[in-house]
Amino acid sequence: MAFSDAFKRPFQDFKSLVIGIVIMLIPIVNFIGIGYLLNCAKSAVRRDYKLPVWGNWLDLFINGIVALVIGIIYMIPAMIVFALTIGFTILSGNYSALMGGNVMTLIPMLATAGIGMLVTVVVGIIFWLLGSAAIVRYAEKGNFGAAFELRAIAKKAFTGAYFAAWLVGTIYALVLGAILSFIPFLGSAIASFICGVTMMTLIAEAYGKV
């Protein structure tokens, strides 16, 4: 599948597109939309690029919540590194000297913050890749435990094809999200659904290749 096919997928069926946007507009109900994105991933793994039919609303809702939980769990390491960065940055400061006008005491704090943020970004990207692949695996297997089979997930996530798909999807989401942000209220819902379908299609297709 070419990347362009993933970009076109959300627009295959106008009715499904409108339903998705409306659902993404409503807090809590939008978990149904997230569950639908998992169905998009599940079908893409099998090389089926037709938009899934809306239905089984309760299952979609539950799967959406589970996907969010999986994503949060996988981002915990990055959160820990970020918290440690803040803590060590605070501890590295000589505040009495700083209050006395010695700005050179800022250097250790800035160095600590810079290194910590760099590590946070690297760890964040690593676990973002793992987390997205874990969500695709959950969509494929339908089993919560499958999302934490780290060896199998790492083999999928740490490949050139998967990284390329993830990077293209991320850039697309950032650009489209920025453009649609100028549409009050509705813009974020449109971006969430369109970018979600595209991203899940891209990474699931790459996941299925390995």
Tab-separated table of C-alpha atoms in Angstrom:
chain	number	residue	atom	x	y	z
A	1	MET	CA	0.000	0.000	0.000
A	2	ALA	CA	1.268	3.473	-0.862
A	3	PHE	CA	1.176	6.181	1.805
A	4	SER	CA	-1.270	8.094	-0.399
A	5	ASP	CA	-3.824	5.290	0.013
A	6	ALA	CA	-3.738	5.755	3.792
A	7	PHE	CA	-4.348	9.485	3.339
A	8	LYS	CA	-7.368	8.744	1.133
A	9	ARG	CA	-8.876	6.101	3.418
A	10	PRO	CA	-10.864	8.423	5.736
A	11	PHE	CA	-12.673	9.835	2.693
A	12	GLN	CA	-13.801	6.522	1.173
A	13	ASP	CA	-17.271	6.838	2.666
A	14	PHE	CA	-18.781	10.249	3.436
A	15	LYS	CA	-21.323	8.855	5.907
A	16	SER	CA	-18.658	7.062	7.947
A	17	LEU	CA	-16.541	10.213	7.916
A	18	VAL	CA	-19.366	12.383	9.245
A	19	ILE	CA	-20.261	9.841	11.943
A	20	GLY	CA	-16.631	9.715	13.038
A	21	ILE	CA	-16.302	13.498	13.241
A	22	VAL	CA	-19.545	13.871	15.213
A	23	ILE	CA	-18.492	11.153	17.665
A	24	MET	CA	-15.074	12.750	18.139
A	25	LEU	CA	-16.835	16.007	19.061
A	26	ILE	CA	-18.484	14.562	22.160
A	27	PRO	CA	-16.432	13.945	25.332
A	28	ILE	CA	-16.622	10.381	26.690
A	29	VAL	CA	-18.569	9.308	23.591
A	30	ASN	CA	-15.356	9.861	21.638
A	31	PHE	CA	-14.019	6.627	23.126
A	32	ILE	CA	-16.291	4.992	20.546
A	33	GLY	CA	-14.308	6.811	17.878
A	34	ILE	CA	-11.036	5.550	19.322
A	35	GLY	CA	-12.442	2.029	19.257
A	36	TYR	CA	-13.314	2.532	15.597
A	37	LEU	CA	-9.705	3.545	14.892
A	38	LEU	CA	-8.648	0.195	16.357
A	39	ASN	CA	-10.926	-1.526	13.849
A	40	CYS	CA	-9.181	0.451	11.111
A	41	ALA	CA	-5.860	-0.874	12.399
A	42	LYS	CA	-7.147	-4.448	12.650
A	43	SER	CA	-8.327	-4.480	9.049
A	44	ALA	CA	-5.151	-2.780	7.789
A	45	VAL	CA	-3.007	-5.502	9.378
A	46	ARG	CA	-4.945	-7.959	7.196
A	47	ARG	CA	-4.407	-5.733	4.116
A	48	ASP	CA	-8.083	-4.780	4.050
A	49	TYR	CA	-8.227	-1.033	3.488
A	50	LYS	CA	-11.978	-0.539	3.286
A	51	LEU	CA	-13.397	1.602	6.060
A	52	PRO	CA	-14.973	-0.608	8.755
A	53	VAL	CA	-18.730	-0.412	9.188
A	54	TRP	CA	-19.909	1.461	12.274
A	55	GLY	CA	-21.593	-0.860	14.766
A	56	ASN	CA	-21.139	-2.802	18.030
A	57	TRP	CA	-21.025	0.530	19.840
A	58	LEU	CA	-20.373	-0.874	23.321
A	59	ASP	CA	-17.415	-2.907	22.078
A	60	LEU	CA	-16.009	0.178	20.359
A	61	PHE	CA	-16.412	2.181	23.569
A	62	ILE	CA	-14.657	-0.438	25.705
A	63	ASN	CA	-11.851	-0.904	23.190
A	64	GLY	CA	-11.345	2.851	23.081
A	65	ILE	CA	-10.900	3.002	26.844
A	66	VAL	CA	-8.516	0.031	26.786
A	67	ALA	CA	-6.447	1.674	24.042
A	68	LEU	CA	-6.128	4.830	26.146
A	69	VAL	CA	-5.023	2.791	29.168
A	70	ILE	CA	-2.391	0.988	27.072
A	71	GLY	CA	-1.094	4.297	25.736
A	72	ILE	CA	-0.831	5.803	29.224
A	73	ILE	CA	1.007	2.763	30.595
A	74	TYR	CA	3.571	2.922	27.811
A	75	MET	CA	4.232	6.616	28.437
A	76	ILE	CA	4.950	6.125	32.158
A	77	PRO	CA	8.750	5.771	31.612
A	78	ALA	CA	8.861	9.135	29.805
A	79	MET	CA	6.779	10.706	32.585
A	80	ILE	CA	9.210	9.359	35.188
A	81	VAL	CA	12.244	10.717	33.318
A	82	PHE	CA	10.527	14.101	32.966
A	83	ALA	CA	9.722	14.202	36.693
A	84	LEU	CA	13.325	13.279	37.546
A	85	THR	CA	14.547	16.032	35.214
A	86	ILE	CA	12.494	18.614	37.087
A	87	GLY	CA	13.692	17.277	40.436
A	88	PHE	CA	17.396	17.212	39.553
A	89	THR	CA	17.144	20.639	37.911
A	90	ILE	CA	15.747	22.106	41.117
A	91	LEU	CA	18.373	20.357	43.256
A	92	SER	CA	21.245	21.522	41.037
A	93	GLY	CA	20.505	25.198	41.675
A	94	ASN	CA	22.411	27.406	44.127
A	95	TYR	CA	19.553	29.704	45.004
A	96	SER	CA	21.331	31.813	47.619
A	97	ALA	CA	24.056	32.710	45.095
A	98	LEU	CA	21.437	33.338	42.429
A	99	MET	CA	19.569	35.715	44.716
A	100	GLY	CA	22.881	37.474	45.266
A	101	GLY	CA	23.080	38.227	41.558
A	102	ASN	CA	25.461	35.452	40.471
A	103	VAL	CA	23.774	34.339	37.256
A	104	MET	CA	26.567	31.829	36.583
A	105	THR	CA	24.825	29.545	39.039
A	106	LEU	CA	22.174	29.049	36.361
A	107	ILE	CA	24.613	27.050	34.222
A	108	PRO	CA	24.337	23.762	36.204
A	109	MET	CA	20.551	24.090	36.231
A	110	LEU	CA	20.351	24.754	32.495
A	111	ALA	CA	22.756	21.906	31.733
A	112	THR	CA	20.762	19.493	33.891
A	113	ALA	CA	17.486	20.623	32.329
A	114	GLY	CA	18.874	20.360	28.787
A	115	ILE	CA	20.272	16.859	29.241
A	116	GLY	CA	17.139	15.731	31.052
A	117	MET	CA	14.828	17.039	28.344
A	118	LEU	CA	16.916	15.363	25.640
A	119	VAL	CA	16.699	12.040	27.472
A	120	THR	CA	12.961	12.584	27.990
A	121	VAL	CA	12.421	13.137	24.256
A	122	VAL	CA	14.435	10.037	23.316
A	123	VAL	CA	12.661	7.850	25.880
A	124	GLY	CA	9.326	9.350	24.826
A	125	ILE	CA	9.866	8.497	21.154
A	126	ILE	CA	10.996	4.953	21.984
A	127	PHE	CA	7.944	4.250	24.111
A	128	TRP	CA	5.633	6.106	21.727
A	129	LEU	CA	6.725	3.679	19.025
A	130	LEU	CA	6.286	0.729	21.375
A	131	GLY	CA	2.945	2.014	22.638
A	132	SER	CA	1.493	2.540	19.178
A	133	ALA	CA	2.600	-0.942	18.104
A	134	ALA	CA	1.135	-2.342	21.331
A	135	ILE	CA	-2.229	-0.750	20.532
A	136	VAL	CA	-2.147	-2.244	17.037
A	137	ARG	CA	-1.321	-5.634	18.563
A	138	TYR	CA	-4.255	-5.294	20.955
A	139	ALA	CA	-6.499	-4.447	17.995
A	140	GLU	CA	-5.185	-7.473	16.103
A	141	LYS	CA	-5.382	-10.003	18.939
A	142	GLY	CA	-8.292	-8.595	20.956
A	143	ASN	CA	-6.389	-9.438	24.126
A	144	PHE	CA	-5.183	-6.869	26.680
A	145	GLY	CA	-2.204	-9.028	27.626
A	146	ALA	CA	-1.035	-9.090	24.007
A	147	ALA	CA	-0.316	-5.359	24.282
A	148	PHE	CA	2.510	-6.149	26.705
A	149	GLU	CA	4.286	-8.917	24.811
A	150	LEU	CA	7.322	-6.675	24.581
A	151	ARG	CA	9.596	-8.934	22.548
A	152	ALA	CA	7.025	-9.406	19.786
A	153	ILE	CA	6.057	-5.730	19.876
A	154	ALA	CA	9.663	-4.498	19.719
A	155	LYS	CA	10.268	-6.617	16.604
A	156	LYS	CA	7.428	-4.735	14.938
A	157	ALA	CA	8.103	-1.248	16.283
A	158	PHE	CA	11.864	-1.041	15.776
A	159	THR	CA	11.967	-1.480	12.011
A	160	GLY	CA	12.637	1.055	9.296
A	161	ALA	CA	9.221	0.545	7.715
A	162	TYR	CA	7.366	1.046	10.990
A	163	PHE	CA	9.381	4.123	11.959
A	164	ALA	CA	8.817	5.650	8.505
A	165	ALA	CA	5.062	5.036	8.747
A	166	TRP	CA	4.942	6.473	12.267
A	167	LEU	CA	6.977	9.530	11.270
A	168	VAL	CA	4.874	10.256	8.175
A	169	GLY	CA	1.668	9.849	10.186
A	170	THR	CA	2.942	12.084	12.984
A	171	ILE	CA	4.010	14.875	10.622
A	172	TYR	CA	0.704	14.624	8.751
A	173	ALA	CA	-1.229	14.848	12.021
A	174	LEU	CA	0.754	17.885	13.191
A	175	VAL	CA	0.313	19.737	9.898
A	176	LEU	CA	-3.378	18.923	9.421
A	177	GLY	CA	-4.085	19.570	13.094
A	178	ALA	CA	-2.447	23.000	12.873
A	179	ILE	CA	-4.433	23.900	9.752
A	180	LEU	CA	-7.776	22.725	11.134
A	181	SER	CA	-7.168	24.382	14.514
A	182	PHE	CA	-8.389	27.608	12.913
A	183	ILE	CA	-11.880	26.091	12.743
A	184	PRO	CA	-13.369	26.661	16.214
A	185	PHE	CA	-14.600	23.566	18.065
A	186	LEU	CA	-15.108	21.454	14.943
A	187	GLY	CA	-11.502	21.546	13.705
A	188	SER	CA	-10.046	19.337	16.421
A	189	ALA	CA	-12.738	16.680	15.880
A	190	ILE	CA	-12.151	16.640	12.125
A	191	ALA	CA	-8.398	16.338	12.633
A	192	SER	CA	-8.763	13.650	15.309
A	193	PHE	CA	-10.790	11.353	13.100
A	194	ILE	CA	-9.024	11.917	9.778
A	195	CYS	CA	-5.526	11.770	11.271
A	196	GLY	CA	-6.495	8.840	13.480
A	197	VAL	CA	-7.692	6.712	10.576
A	198	THR	CA	-4.647	7.648	8.508
A	199	MET	CA	-2.138	7.033	11.302
A	200	MET	CA	-3.622	3.691	12.342
A	201	THR	CA	-3.694	2.575	8.711
A	202	LEU	CA	-0.065	3.562	8.141
A	203	ILE	CA	1.391	1.910	11.231
A	204	ALA	CA	-0.860	-1.169	11.095
A	205	GLU	CA	0.113	-1.813	7.496
A	206	ALA	CA	3.808	-1.506	8.416
A	207	TYR	CA	3.223	-3.670	11.509
A	208	GLY	CA	1.667	-6.380	9.343
A	209	LYS	CA	4.675	-6.515	7.038
A	210	VAL	CA	7.022	-7.823	9.752
